Coordinates of C-alpha atoms and ligand atoms in Angstrom, one line a residue:
X1318 CA -53.8 95.1 -1.3
X1319 CA -50.9 93.1 0.7
X1320 CA -52.4 90.8 3.4
X1321 CA -52.1 92.6 6.8
X1322 CA -50.4 89.2 8.3
X1323 CA -47.5 89.6 6.1
X1324 CA -47.0 93.4 6.8
X1325 CA -47.1 92.0 10.8
X1326 CA -44.4 89.3 9.5
X1327 CA -42.1 91.9 8.0
X1328 CA -42.6 94.1 10.9
X1329 CA -41.2 91.8 13.2
X1330 CA -38.0 91.2 11.1
X1331 CA -37.4 94.7 11.1
X1332 CA -38.1 95.4 14.6
X1333 CA -35.8 92.8 15.6
X1334 CA -32.9 93.4 13.3
X1335 CA -29.6 94.7 14.1
X1336 CA -28.3 95.2 10.6
X1337 CA -30.9 96.3 8.1
X1338 CA -29.6 97.0 4.2
X1339 CA -32.4 98.4 2.1
X1340 CA -31.3 97.9 -1.7
X1341 CA -33.6 99.8 -4.2
X1342 CA -34.0 100.1 -7.8
X1343 CA -36.1 102.6 -10.0
X1344 CA -39.1 101.5 -8.9
X1345 CA -39.3 103.2 -5.5
X1346 CA -39.0 106.5 -7.2
X1347 CA -41.9 105.8 -9.7
X1348 CA -44.5 107.2 -7.6
X1349 CA -42.5 110.4 -7.5
X1350 CA -43.4 110.8 -11.4
X1351 CA -39.9 109.3 -12.3
X1352 CA -40.4 106.5 -14.9
X1353 CA -38.5 103.4 -14.1
X1354 CA -35.1 102.8 -16.0
X1355 CA -36.9 100.2 -18.5
X1356 CA -39.9 102.6 -19.0
X1357 CA -38.3 105.9 -19.0
X1358 CA -38.3 105.8 -23.0
X1359 CA -41.7 107.7 -23.8
X1360 CA -42.4 110.2 -26.4
X1361 CA -39.3 111.1 -28.7
X1362 CA -37.0 108.7 -26.7
X1363 CA -39.1 105.7 -27.3
X1364 CA -37.5 104.4 -30.2
X1365 CA -34.0 104.1 -28.2
X1366 CA -33.4 101.3 -25.9
X1367 CA -32.1 102.5 -22.6
X1368 CA -29.4 99.8 -22.3
X1369 CA -27.9 100.9 -25.4
X1370 CA -27.9 104.6 -24.7
X1371 CA -26.6 104.3 -21.1
X1372 CA -23.0 103.2 -22.5
X1373 CA -19.7 105.1 -23.0
X1374 CA -19.7 103.9 -26.8
X1375 CA -23.2 105.7 -27.5
X1376 CA -21.8 108.7 -25.7
X1377 CA -18.3 108.5 -27.9
X1378 CA -20.7 107.8 -31.0
X1379 CA -23.1 110.6 -30.6
X1380 CA -22.1 112.6 -27.2
X1381 CA -25.1 115.4 -28.0
X1382 CA -27.7 112.6 -28.7
X1383 CA -26.7 110.9 -25.0
X1384 CA -26.3 114.4 -23.2
X1385 CA -29.6 115.6 -24.3
X1386 CA -31.2 112.1 -22.9
X1387 CA -29.4 112.7 -19.6
X1388 CA -30.9 116.4 -19.8
X1389 CA -34.3 115.5 -20.2
X1390 CA -34.2 112.6 -17.3
X1391 CA -32.3 115.1 -15.2
X1392 CA -35.3 117.6 -15.8
X1393 CA -37.7 114.8 -14.6
X1394 CA -35.8 114.3 -11.4
X1395 CA -35.4 118.3 -10.7
X1396 CA -39.4 118.4 -10.5
X1397 CA -39.7 115.2 -8.4
X1398 CA -40.4 114.7 -4.7
X1399 CA -39.8 112.0 -2.4
X1400 CA -43.0 109.6 -2.2
X1401 CA -44.2 108.0 0.8
X1402 CA -41.9 105.5 0.3
X1403 CA -39.1 107.5 0.5
X1404 CA -40.2 109.0 3.9
X1405 CA -40.9 105.8 5.1
X1406 CA -37.5 104.3 4.5
X1407 CA -35.8 107.7 5.9
X1408 CA -38.0 107.0 9.2
X1409 CA -36.8 103.3 9.5
X1410 CA -33.5 104.5 9.4
X1411 CA -34.2 107.1 12.4
X1412 CA -36.2 104.1 14.4
X1413 CA -33.9 101.1 13.8
X1414 CA -30.1 100.6 15.2
X1415 CA -28.5 100.1 12.0
X1416 CA -29.6 100.9 8.4
X1417 CA -27.8 101.3 5.3
X1418 CA -29.8 102.3 2.0
X1419 CA -27.8 100.8 -1.2
X1420 CA -29.5 102.3 -4.1
X1421 CA -29.0 101.7 -8.2
X1422 CA -31.0 105.0 -8.4
X1423 CA -29.3 108.1 -9.8
X1424 CA -31.6 110.5 -8.3
X1425 CA -31.5 112.1 -4.7
X1426 CA -35.1 111.3 -3.4
X1427 CA -33.9 109.1 -0.5
X1428 CA -31.5 112.2 0.5
X1429 CA -34.3 114.4 0.1
X1430 CA -36.6 112.3 2.2
X1431 CA -34.3 112.4 5.0
X1432 CA -32.1 109.3 4.8
X1433 CA -28.6 109.8 5.7
X1434 CA -26.9 106.8 5.4
X1435 CA -27.2 106.1 1.6
X1436 CA -24.6 104.5 -1.1
X1437 CA -25.4 105.0 -4.7
X1438 CA -23.9 102.2 -6.6
X1439 CA -24.5 103.9 -10.4
X1440 CA -23.8 107.3 -9.5
X1441 CA -25.6 110.6 -9.5
X1442 CA -27.5 112.2 -12.5
X1443 CA -27.1 115.6 -11.1
X1444 CA -23.4 115.5 -11.1
X1445 CA -21.2 115.9 -14.1
X1446 CA -17.5 114.9 -14.5
X1447 CA -14.8 115.5 -17.1
X1448 CA -15.1 112.4 -19.5
X1449 CA -11.6 111.5 -18.9
X1450 CA -11.4 112.5 -15.4
X1451 CA -8.5 114.8 -16.3
X1452 CA -7.9 115.9 -12.6
X1453 CA -8.2 112.7 -11.1
X1454 CA -11.2 110.2 -10.4
X1455 CA -13.7 111.8 -10.6
X1456 CA -13.2 115.4 -11.8
X1457 CA -16.4 116.8 -11.1
X1458 CA -17.4 120.0 -12.7
X1459 CA -20.3 122.6 -11.6
X1460 CA -22.2 123.0 -15.0
X1461 CA -24.0 126.0 -13.8
X1462 CA -21.1 128.0 -13.8
X1463 CA -20.3 127.1 -17.6
X1464 CA -21.7 128.7 -20.9
X1465 CA -21.5 126.6 -24.0
X1466 CA -23.4 126.1 -27.3
X1467 CA -25.9 124.0 -26.0
X1468 CA -26.7 122.8 -29.8
X1469 CA -23.1 121.7 -30.2
X1470 CA -23.9 118.8 -27.7
X1471 CA -22.0 118.3 -23.9
X1472 CA -20.2 121.4 -22.5
X1473 CA -16.2 121.1 -22.9
X1474 CA -14.2 120.2 -19.8
X1475 CA -13.0 123.6 -18.3
X1476 CA -9.5 121.7 -17.2
X1477 CA -8.8 120.2 -20.6
X1478 CA -11.7 120.9 -23.3
X1479 CA -12.6 117.6 -23.9
X1480 CA -16.3 116.4 -23.0
X1481 CA -18.1 116.5 -19.8
X1482 CA -20.4 113.7 -19.0
X1483 CA -23.1 112.7 -16.3
X1484 CA -21.4 111.4 -13.2
X1485 CA -23.2 108.0 -13.3
X1486 CA -21.8 104.2 -13.9
X1487 CA -22.7 103.0 -17.8
X1488 CA -23.2 99.6 -18.7
X1489 CA -19.7 97.9 -19.4
X1490 CA -18.1 100.5 -16.6
X1491 CA -17.3 99.2 -13.1
X1492 CA -19.0 100.9 -10.1
X1493 CA -17.0 103.2 -7.8
X1494 CA -15.1 101.3 -5.7
X1495 CA -16.1 102.9 -2.5
X1496 CA -19.5 102.0 -3.0
X1497 CA -19.2 98.5 -4.1
X1498 CA -17.0 97.6 -1.2
X1499 CA -19.6 99.4 1.2
X1500 CA -22.4 97.6 -0.4
X1501 CA -20.4 94.1 -0.2
X1502 CA -19.7 94.8 3.4
X1503 CA -22.9 95.4 4.2
X1504 CA -24.6 92.4 2.3
X1505 CA -22.2 90.0 4.5
X1506 CA -22.8 91.8 7.8
X1507 CA -26.6 92.3 7.8
X1508 CA -29.2 90.3 9.3
X1509 CA -32.2 91.3 6.9
X1510 CA -32.1 92.7 3.6
X1511 CA -35.6 94.5 2.0
X1512 CA -35.0 94.8 -1.9
X1513 CA -37.4 97.5 -2.9
X1514 CA -38.5 98.3 -6.4
X1515 CA -35.8 96.6 -8.7
X1516 CA -36.2 94.1 -11.5
X1517 CA -32.9 92.2 -10.3
X1518 CA -31.7 92.2 -13.7
X1519 CA -28.7 94.4 -13.8
X1520 CA -25.3 93.1 -12.0
X1521 CA -23.7 93.3 -9.9
X1522 CA -26.3 94.9 -7.8
X1523 CA -28.8 92.1 -8.6
X1524 CA -26.0 89.6 -6.8
X1525 CA -26.3 91.4 -3.3
X1526 CA -29.4 89.5 -1.9
X1527 CA -28.5 86.1 -2.9
X1528 CA -25.0 86.8 -1.4
X1529 CA -27.0 87.9 1.8
X1530 CA -29.1 84.9 2.1
X1531 CA -26.0 82.7 1.8
X1532 CA -24.5 84.7 4.8
X1533 CA -27.7 84.1 6.8
X1534 CA -29.8 87.3 6.2
X1535 CA -33.7 87.3 5.9
X1536 CA -34.6 88.5 2.6
X1537 CA -37.9 90.6 2.2
X1538 CA -39.0 92.1 -1.4
X1539 CA -41.3 94.8 -2.2
X1540 CA -42.4 94.9 -5.4
X1541 CA -46.1 94.7 -7.5
X1542 CA -44.6 92.4 -9.6
X1543 CA -42.4 89.1 -9.3
X1544 CA -38.5 89.2 -10.3
X1545 CA -35.6 86.9 -9.9
X1546 CA -35.3 88.0 -6.7
X1547 CA -39.0 86.8 -5.4
X1548 CA -37.5 83.3 -5.4
X1549 CA -34.9 83.9 -3.1
X1550 CA -36.8 86.2 -0.7
X1551 CA -38.4 84.6 2.6
X1552 CA -41.2 87.2 2.5
X1553 CA -42.7 88.8 -0.7
X1554 CA -44.8 92.0 -0.3
X1555 CA -46.6 92.2 -3.4
X1556 CA -47.3 96.3 -4.0
X1557 CA -46.2 99.4 -4.8
X1558 CA -43.5 100.8 -2.2
X1559 CA -45.4 103.9 -2.1
X1560 CA -48.4 102.2 -0.2
X1561 CA -46.9 98.9 1.4
X1562 CA -43.7 100.8 3.2
X1563 CA -45.8 103.6 5.2
X1564 CA -48.1 100.2 6.4
X1565 CA -44.7 98.4 7.2
X1566 CA -43.4 101.7 9.1
X1567 CA -46.8 102.1 11.1
X1568 CA -46.6 98.3 12.0
X1569 CA -42.7 98.8 13.2
X1570 CA -43.6 101.8 15.2
X1571 CA -46.4 99.7 17.0
X1572 CA -43.4 97.7 18.5
X1573 CA -41.3 100.3 19.6
Ligands
LIG163 C1 -20.2 96.1 -14.4 C2 -27.1 104.2 -14.3 C3 -17.9 95.1 -14.4 C4 -27.2 104.9 -15.8 C5 -27.3 101.9 -14.7 C6 -21.1 92.6 -20.5 C7 -20.1 93.6 -20.8 C8 -20.0 94.7 -19.9 C9 -20.9 94.2 -18.6 C10 -22.0 93.1 -18.7 C11 -21.8 92.4 -19.8 N1 -23.0 91.5 -19.5 C12 -23.5 91.9 -18.4 C13 -22.6 93.0 -17.9 C14 -23.3 93.2 -16.7 C15 -24.0 94.5 -16.7 C16 -25.5 93.9 -16.5 O1 -25.7 93.6 -15.4 N2 -26.1 93.8 -17.8 C17 -27.7 93.4 -17.6 C18 -28.2 94.4 -17.8 C19 -27.6 92.1 -18.5 N3 -23.5 95.5 -15.6 C20 -22.5 96.4 -15.7 O2 -22.2 96.6 -17.0 C21 -21.9 97.4 -14.9 N4 -20.8 97.3 -14.8 O3 -20.5 94.9 -14.7 O4 -18.7 95.9 -14.4 C22 -17.3 94.9 -16.0 C23 -16.9 95.8 -16.5 C24 -16.6 95.6 -17.8 C25 -17.0 94.3 -18.6 C26 -17.3 93.5 -17.9 C27 -17.8 93.6 -16.4 C28 -23.0 98.5 -14.7 C29 -24.4 98.5 -14.3 C30 -24.8 99.8 -14.0 C31 -25.5 100.4 -15.2 N5 -26.1 101.7 -14.8 N6 -27.9 103.0 -14.1 C32 -28.4 105.9 -16.0 O5 -29.4 105.6 -15.2 O6 -28.8 106.1 -17.1 S1 -28.1 100.6 -14.4 C33 -29.9 101.3 -14.7 O7 -30.6 99.8 -14.2 C34 -30.4 102.1 -13.2 O8 -29.5 102.4 -12.5 C35 -31.5 101.1 -12.7 O9 -31.7 101.5 -11.2 C36 -31.0 100.1 -12.9 C37 -31.4 98.6 -12.5 O10 -32.7 98.7 -13.2 P1 -33.9 98.6 -12.0 O11 -33.7 99.9 -10.9 O12 -34.5 97.3 -11.3 O13 -35.1 99.3 -12.6 P2 -36.2 98.6 -13.9 O14 -36.9 99.4 -14.7 O15 -35.5 97.7 -14.5 O16 -37.3 98.1 -12.7 C38 -38.1 98.7 -12.0 C39 -38.5 97.7 -10.8 O17 -39.6 98.4 -10.3 C40 -39.7 96.7 -11.7 O18 -39.2 95.4 -10.9 C41 -40.8 97.1 -11.3 O19 -41.7 95.9 -10.9 C42 -40.9 97.6 -9.9 N7 -41.5 98.8 -10.0 C43 -42.6 99.5 -10.6 N8 -43.7 100.3 -9.7 C44 -43.1 100.0 -8.4 C45 -42.0 99.2 -8.7 N9 -41.7 98.7 -7.2 C46 -41.9 99.5 -6.1 N10 -43.4 100.4 -6.1 C47 -43.6 100.7 -7.4 N11 -44.6 101.5 -7.4

Protein backbone atom coordinates (compact mmCIF):
# COMPACT_ATOMS: atom_id res chain seq x y z
CA UNK A 1 0.00 0.00 0.00
CA UNK A 2 1.44 3.38 -0.99
CA UNK A 3 2.33 5.60 1.99
CA UNK A 4 -0.25 8.36 2.58
CA UNK A 5 2.55 10.94 2.89
CA UNK A 6 3.54 10.21 -0.74
CA UNK A 7 -0.10 10.49 -1.87
CA UNK A 8 -0.33 13.92 -0.18
CA UNK A 9 2.94 15.10 -1.79
CA UNK A 10 1.66 14.08 -5.24
CA UNK A 11 -1.69 15.79 -4.57
CA UNK A 12 0.15 19.03 -3.71
CA UNK A 13 2.05 18.89 -7.02
CA UNK A 14 -1.11 18.18 -9.05
CA UNK A 15 -3.22 20.78 -7.21
CA UNK A 16 -0.62 23.49 -7.92
CA UNK A 17 0.10 22.35 -11.50
CA UNK A 18 -0.52 24.79 -14.36
CA UNK A 19 0.18 22.35 -17.24
CA UNK A 20 -0.19 18.66 -16.33
CA UNK A 21 0.79 15.92 -18.79
CA UNK A 22 -0.37 12.38 -18.00
CA UNK A 23 1.65 9.83 -20.03
CA UNK A 24 0.03 6.37 -19.96
CA UNK A 25 0.94 2.86 -21.08
CA UNK A 26 -0.75 -0.52 -21.13
CA UNK A 27 -0.60 -0.85 -17.32
CA UNK A 28 -3.43 1.68 -16.88
CA UNK A 29 -5.76 -0.71 -18.76
CA UNK A 30 -4.61 -3.86 -16.94
CA UNK A 31 -7.33 -3.57 -14.26
CA UNK A 32 -9.91 -3.32 -17.05
CA UNK A 33 -8.92 -6.83 -18.05
CA UNK A 34 -6.83 -5.77 -21.07
CA UNK A 35 -3.50 -7.63 -20.82
CA UNK A 36 -0.44 -5.36 -21.02
CA UNK A 37 1.43 -5.29 -24.31
CA UNK A 38 4.17 -7.57 -23.12
CA UNK A 39 1.92 -10.06 -21.36
CA UNK A 40 -0.86 -10.02 -23.97
CA UNK A 41 0.52 -13.24 -25.38
CA UNK A 42 -1.38 -16.05 -23.72
CA UNK A 43 -3.08 -19.14 -25.11
CA UNK A 44 -2.50 -19.70 -28.82
CA UNK A 45 -0.53 -16.46 -29.09
CA UNK A 46 1.93 -17.43 -26.33
CA UNK A 47 4.51 -18.66 -28.84
CA UNK A 48 4.71 -15.28 -30.60
CA UNK A 49 6.71 -12.17 -29.61
CA UNK A 50 4.44 -9.08 -29.77
CA UNK A 51 7.35 -6.96 -30.84
CA UNK A 52 7.82 -9.20 -33.88
CA UNK A 53 4.12 -9.42 -34.73
CA UNK A 54 3.52 -5.65 -34.45
CA UNK A 55 5.55 -4.94 -37.61
CA UNK A 56 4.81 -4.27 -41.29
CA UNK A 57 7.20 -7.05 -42.28
CA UNK A 58 5.29 -9.62 -40.18
CA UNK A 59 2.06 -8.41 -41.80
CA UNK A 60 3.51 -8.68 -45.33
CA UNK A 61 4.87 -12.14 -44.55
CA UNK A 62 1.64 -13.47 -43.01
CA UNK A 63 -1.23 -10.96 -43.26
CA UNK A 64 -3.82 -13.43 -41.91
CA UNK A 65 -1.78 -14.22 -38.77
CA UNK A 66 -1.26 -10.54 -37.91
CA UNK A 67 -4.84 -9.59 -38.81
CA UNK A 68 -6.20 -12.45 -36.60
CA UNK A 69 -3.96 -11.33 -33.71
CA UNK A 70 -5.49 -7.85 -33.87
CA UNK A 71 -9.02 -9.29 -34.15
CA UNK A 72 -8.26 -11.29 -30.96
CA UNK A 73 -7.00 -8.13 -29.18
CA UNK A 74 -9.91 -6.03 -30.52
CA UNK A 75 -12.27 -8.56 -28.93
CA UNK A 76 -10.58 -8.09 -25.53
CA UNK A 77 -10.72 -4.30 -25.82
CA UNK A 78 -14.36 -4.36 -26.99
CA UNK A 79 -15.43 -6.18 -23.80
CA UNK A 80 -13.34 -3.93 -21.51
CA UNK A 81 -14.68 -1.06 -19.41
CA UNK A 82 -12.73 1.86 -17.90
CA UNK A 83 -11.36 1.06 -14.42
CA UNK A 84 -11.20 3.50 -11.43
CA UNK A 85 -7.76 4.61 -12.64
CA UNK A 86 -9.13 5.84 -15.99
CA UNK A 87 -12.05 7.51 -14.19
CA UNK A 88 -9.75 9.30 -11.73
CA UNK A 89 -7.64 10.68 -14.62
CA UNK A 90 -10.77 11.97 -16.38
CA UNK A 91 -11.89 13.65 -13.13
CA UNK A 92 -8.46 15.31 -12.73
CA UNK A 93 -8.90 16.81 -16.20
CA UNK A 94 -12.18 18.37 -15.04
CA UNK A 95 -10.70 19.73 -11.79
CA UNK A 96 -7.28 21.05 -12.86
CA UNK A 97 -6.58 24.03 -15.16
CA UNK A 98 -4.75 22.31 -18.02
CA UNK A 99 -4.50 18.54 -18.43
CA UNK A 100 -3.54 16.42 -21.46
CA UNK A 101 -3.41 12.62 -21.62
CA UNK A 102 -0.70 11.29 -23.93
CA UNK A 103 -1.27 7.57 -24.32
CA UNK A 104 0.68 4.74 -25.93
CA UNK A 105 -2.44 2.62 -25.67
CA UNK A 106 -4.49 1.68 -28.68
CA UNK A 107 -7.72 1.17 -26.70
CA UNK A 108 -10.28 3.97 -26.14
CA UNK A 109 -10.74 3.49 -22.37
CA UNK A 110 -9.51 7.02 -21.52
CA UNK A 111 -12.21 8.47 -23.79
CA UNK A 112 -14.85 6.06 -22.45
CA UNK A 113 -13.97 7.24 -18.90
CA UNK A 114 -14.55 10.87 -19.93
CA UNK A 115 -11.06 12.17 -20.76
CA UNK A 116 -11.37 14.77 -23.52
CA UNK A 117 -7.84 15.95 -24.26
CA UNK A 118 -6.26 12.63 -25.35
CA UNK A 119 -3.37 12.11 -27.78
CA UNK A 120 -2.80 8.59 -29.18
CA UNK A 121 0.88 8.12 -29.99
CA UNK A 122 0.47 4.59 -31.36
CA UNK A 123 -2.92 4.78 -33.08
CA UNK A 124 -6.29 3.14 -32.36
CA UNK A 125 -6.93 -0.61 -32.60
CA UNK A 126 -10.64 -0.07 -33.32
CA UNK A 127 -9.77 1.75 -36.56
CA UNK A 128 -8.77 0.11 -39.85
CA UNK A 129 -6.98 1.68 -42.82
CA UNK A 130 -5.68 0.81 -46.27
CA UNK A 131 -2.14 -0.59 -45.94
CA UNK A 132 -1.12 1.76 -48.77
CA UNK A 133 -3.27 4.74 -47.65
CA UNK A 134 -4.43 4.82 -51.28
CA UNK A 135 -6.79 7.81 -50.72
CA UNK A 136 -4.35 9.75 -48.47
CA UNK A 137 -2.85 9.20 -45.01
CA UNK A 138 -4.75 7.72 -43.31
CA UNK A 139 -7.29 6.06 -45.63
CA UNK A 140 -9.68 4.88 -42.92
CA UNK A 141 -12.26 2.22 -43.82
CA UNK A 142 -15.34 1.10 -41.84
CA UNK A 143 -14.87 -2.68 -41.86
CA UNK A 144 -18.42 -3.22 -40.53
CA UNK A 145 -19.71 -2.30 -44.01
CA UNK A 146 -17.56 -4.96 -45.72
CA UNK A 147 -18.11 -8.68 -46.36
CA UNK A 148 -15.16 -10.89 -47.25
CA UNK A 149 -13.91 -14.45 -46.74
CA UNK A 150 -12.41 -14.16 -43.22
CA UNK A 151 -10.43 -17.37 -43.82
CA UNK A 152 -8.52 -15.55 -46.53
CA UNK A 153 -7.15 -12.99 -44.03
CA UNK A 154 -7.51 -9.18 -43.95
CA UNK A 155 -10.38 -7.57 -45.91
CA UNK A 156 -9.48 -5.97 -49.28
CA UNK A 157 -9.46 -2.16 -49.45
CA UNK A 158 -12.75 -1.08 -51.12
CA UNK A 159 -10.82 1.61 -53.04
CA UNK A 160 -7.74 -0.21 -54.36
CA UNK A 161 -8.42 -3.89 -53.60
CA UNK A 162 -5.18 -4.35 -51.62
CA UNK A 163 -4.90 -5.14 -47.85
CA UNK A 164 -6.58 -3.30 -45.02
CA UNK A 165 -4.63 -3.15 -41.72
CA UNK A 166 -5.16 -1.96 -38.13
CA UNK A 167 -4.69 1.83 -37.72
CA UNK A 168 -1.85 1.39 -35.22
CA UNK A 169 1.86 2.34 -35.35
CA UNK A 170 4.04 -0.74 -35.82
CA UNK A 171 7.67 -1.02 -34.74
CA UNK A 172 9.87 0.65 -37.34
CA UNK A 173 7.04 3.00 -38.39
CA UNK A 174 7.05 6.71 -37.61
CA UNK A 175 4.42 8.05 -35.23
CA UNK A 176 1.62 10.29 -36.56
CA UNK A 177 3.20 13.76 -36.95
CA UNK A 178 0.30 15.55 -35.24
CA UNK A 179 0.44 13.27 -32.18
CA UNK A 180 4.22 13.50 -31.98
CA UNK A 181 4.13 17.32 -32.19
CA UNK A 182 1.42 17.53 -29.53
CA UNK A 183 3.36 15.23 -27.20
CA UNK A 184 6.63 17.09 -27.75
CA UNK A 185 5.05 20.50 -27.17
CA UNK A 186 3.16 19.35 -24.06
CA UNK A 187 6.32 17.75 -22.62
CA UNK A 188 8.21 21.01 -23.18
CA UNK A 189 5.57 23.20 -21.54
CA UNK A 190 4.36 21.08 -18.62
CA UNK A 191 5.33 21.79 -15.02
CA UNK A 192 4.21 18.32 -13.89
CA UNK A 193 4.22 15.00 -15.78
CA UNK A 194 2.57 11.92 -14.25
CA UNK A 195 3.71 8.66 -15.94
CA UNK A 196 1.25 5.80 -15.40
CA UNK A 197 1.61 2.12 -16.30
CA UNK A 198 4.40 2.03 -18.84
CA UNK A 199 7.56 -0.08 -18.88
CA UNK A 200 9.38 2.85 -20.48
CA UNK A 201 10.91 0.58 -23.14
CA UNK A 202 9.38 1.99 -26.32
CA UNK A 203 10.72 5.13 -28.00
CA UNK A 204 10.04 7.91 -28.71
CA UNK A 205 7.28 7.72 -26.00
CA UNK A 206 9.79 6.71 -23.30
CA UNK A 207 11.90 9.81 -24.00
CA UNK A 208 9.21 12.35 -23.02
CA UNK A 209 9.63 12.09 -19.21
CA UNK A 210 13.36 12.82 -19.40
CA UNK A 211 12.70 15.67 -21.84
CA UNK A 212 10.03 17.14 -19.55
CA UNK A 213 12.38 16.85 -16.58
CA UNK A 214 15.15 18.62 -18.56
CA UNK A 215 12.66 21.47 -19.06
CA UNK A 216 12.07 21.73 -15.32
CA UNK A 217 8.97 19.56 -14.85
CA UNK A 218 8.33 17.52 -11.72
CA UNK A 219 8.03 13.81 -12.69
CA UNK A 220 5.64 11.45 -10.90
CA UNK A 221 5.49 7.71 -11.71
CA UNK A 222 2.62 5.32 -10.88
CA UNK A 223 3.63 1.69 -11.46
CA UNK A 224 3.74 -1.43 -9.23
CA UNK A 225 7.22 -2.13 -10.63
CA UNK A 226 10.37 0.00 -10.97
CA UNK A 227 11.13 1.00 -14.60
CA UNK A 228 13.87 3.02 -16.36
CA UNK A 229 11.66 6.04 -15.64
CA UNK A 230 11.76 5.45 -11.87
CA UNK A 231 15.36 6.72 -11.76
CA UNK A 232 14.35 10.14 -13.11
CA UNK A 233 11.04 10.43 -11.21
CA UNK A 234 10.85 12.84 -8.26
CA UNK A 235 8.06 10.72 -6.74
CA UNK A 236 7.25 7.01 -7.40
CA UNK A 237 3.89 5.64 -6.23
CA UNK A 238 4.53 1.86 -6.21
CA UNK A 239 1.11 0.33 -6.76
CA UNK A 240 -1.62 -0.47 -9.29
CA UNK A 241 -3.08 2.64 -10.91
CA UNK A 242 -6.67 1.46 -10.30
CA UNK A 243 -6.01 1.71 -6.54
CA UNK A 244 -3.49 4.57 -6.39
CA UNK A 245 -5.13 7.13 -8.71
CA UNK A 246 -8.50 7.30 -6.87
CA UNK A 247 -6.55 8.01 -3.62
CA UNK A 248 -4.60 10.75 -5.39
CA UNK A 249 -7.82 12.24 -6.81
CA UNK A 250 -9.48 12.26 -3.36
CA UNK A 251 -6.45 14.08 -1.91
CA UNK A 252 -6.61 16.65 -4.75
CA UNK A 253 -10.35 17.18 -4.19
CA UNK A 254 -9.67 17.88 -0.48
CA UNK A 255 -7.53 20.83 -1.64
CA UNK A 256 -10.17 22.32 -3.90
C1 LIG B 1 9.97 4.83 -34.42
C2 LIG B 1 1.02 -0.24 -31.31
C3 LIG B 1 11.15 6.15 -35.96
C4 LIG B 1 0.94 -1.59 -31.91
C5 LIG B 1 3.22 -0.05 -30.25
C6 LIG B 1 15.09 -0.35 -34.99
C7 LIG B 1 14.32 0.00 -36.09
C8 LIG B 1 13.26 0.88 -36.01
C9 LIG B 1 12.94 1.44 -34.78
C10 LIG B 1 13.69 1.05 -33.70
C11 LIG B 1 14.75 0.20 -33.77
N1 LIG B 1 15.27 0.05 -32.51
C12 LIG B 1 14.56 0.78 -31.64
C13 LIG B 1 13.62 1.40 -32.36
C14 LIG B 1 12.65 2.26 -31.87
C15 LIG B 1 11.40 1.40 -31.56
C16 LIG B 1 11.54 0.94 -30.12
O1 LIG B 1 11.37 1.73 -29.22
N2 LIG B 1 11.93 -0.33 -29.92
C17 LIG B 1 12.19 -0.78 -28.55
C18 LIG B 1 11.15 -1.77 -28.11
C19 LIG B 1 13.59 -1.37 -28.52
N3 LIG B 1 10.29 2.29 -31.73
C20 LIG B 1 9.66 2.33 -32.90
O2 LIG B 1 9.85 1.57 -33.83
C21 LIG B 1 8.65 3.46 -32.99
N4 LIG B 1 8.85 4.16 -34.22
O3 LIG B 1 10.92 4.85 -33.66
O4 LIG B 1 9.94 5.51 -35.62
C22 LIG B 1 11.91 5.17 -36.79
C23 LIG B 1 11.31 4.60 -37.90
C24 LIG B 1 12.07 3.74 -38.70
C25 LIG B 1 13.39 3.45 -38.34
C26 LIG B 1 13.94 4.01 -37.18
C27 LIG B 1 13.20 4.88 -36.40
C28 LIG B 1 7.24 2.89 -33.01
C29 LIG B 1 6.90 2.34 -31.64
C30 LIG B 1 5.41 2.01 -31.58
C31 LIG B 1 5.23 0.52 -31.55
N5 LIG B 1 3.80 0.23 -31.38
N6 LIG B 1 1.91 -0.26 -30.16
C32 LIG B 1 0.20 -2.55 -31.01
O5 LIG B 1 -0.25 -2.18 -29.90
O6 LIG B 1 0.07 -3.71 -31.45
S1 LIG B 1 4.15 -0.05 -28.83
C33 LIG B 1 3.47 -1.05 -27.65
O7 LIG B 1 4.36 -0.95 -26.54
C34 LIG B 1 2.12 -0.62 -27.09
O8 LIG B 1 1.58 0.54 -27.67
C35 LIG B 1 2.45 -0.28 -25.65
O9 LIG B 1 1.69 0.71 -25.13
C36 LIG B 1 3.84 0.14 -25.81
C37 LIG B 1 4.67 0.36 -24.63
O10 LIG B 1 4.49 -0.70 -23.78
P1 LIG B 1 3.79 -0.35 -22.37
O11 LIG B 1 2.59 0.46 -22.63
O12 LIG B 1 4.81 0.24 -21.49
O13 LIG B 1 3.32 -1.76 -21.92
P2 LIG B 1 4.25 -2.89 -21.30
O14 LIG B 1 3.49 -4.16 -21.40
O15 LIG B 1 5.63 -2.81 -21.86
O16 LIG B 1 4.40 -2.46 -19.76
C38 LIG B 1 3.27 -2.41 -18.93
C39 LIG B 1 3.66 -1.67 -17.69
O17 LIG B 1 2.50 -1.56 -16.85
C40 LIG B 1 4.73 -2.36 -16.85
O18 LIG B 1 5.69 -1.41 -16.44
C41 LIG B 1 3.95 -2.89 -15.64
O19 LIG B 1 4.75 -2.88 -14.46
C42 LIG B 1 2.86 -1.86 -15.53
N7 LIG B 1 1.65 -2.34 -14.85
C43 LIG B 1 1.17 -3.60 -14.77
N8 LIG B 1 0.00 -3.58 -14.06
C44 LIG B 1 -0.24 -2.29 -13.72
C45 LIG B 1 0.80 -1.49 -14.22
N9 LIG B 1 0.85 -0.16 -14.05
C46 LIG B 1 -0.15 0.40 -13.35
N10 LIG B 1 -1.20 -0.29 -12.84
C47 LIG B 1 -1.26 -1.63 -13.00
N11 LIG B 1 -2.30 -2.31 -12.48
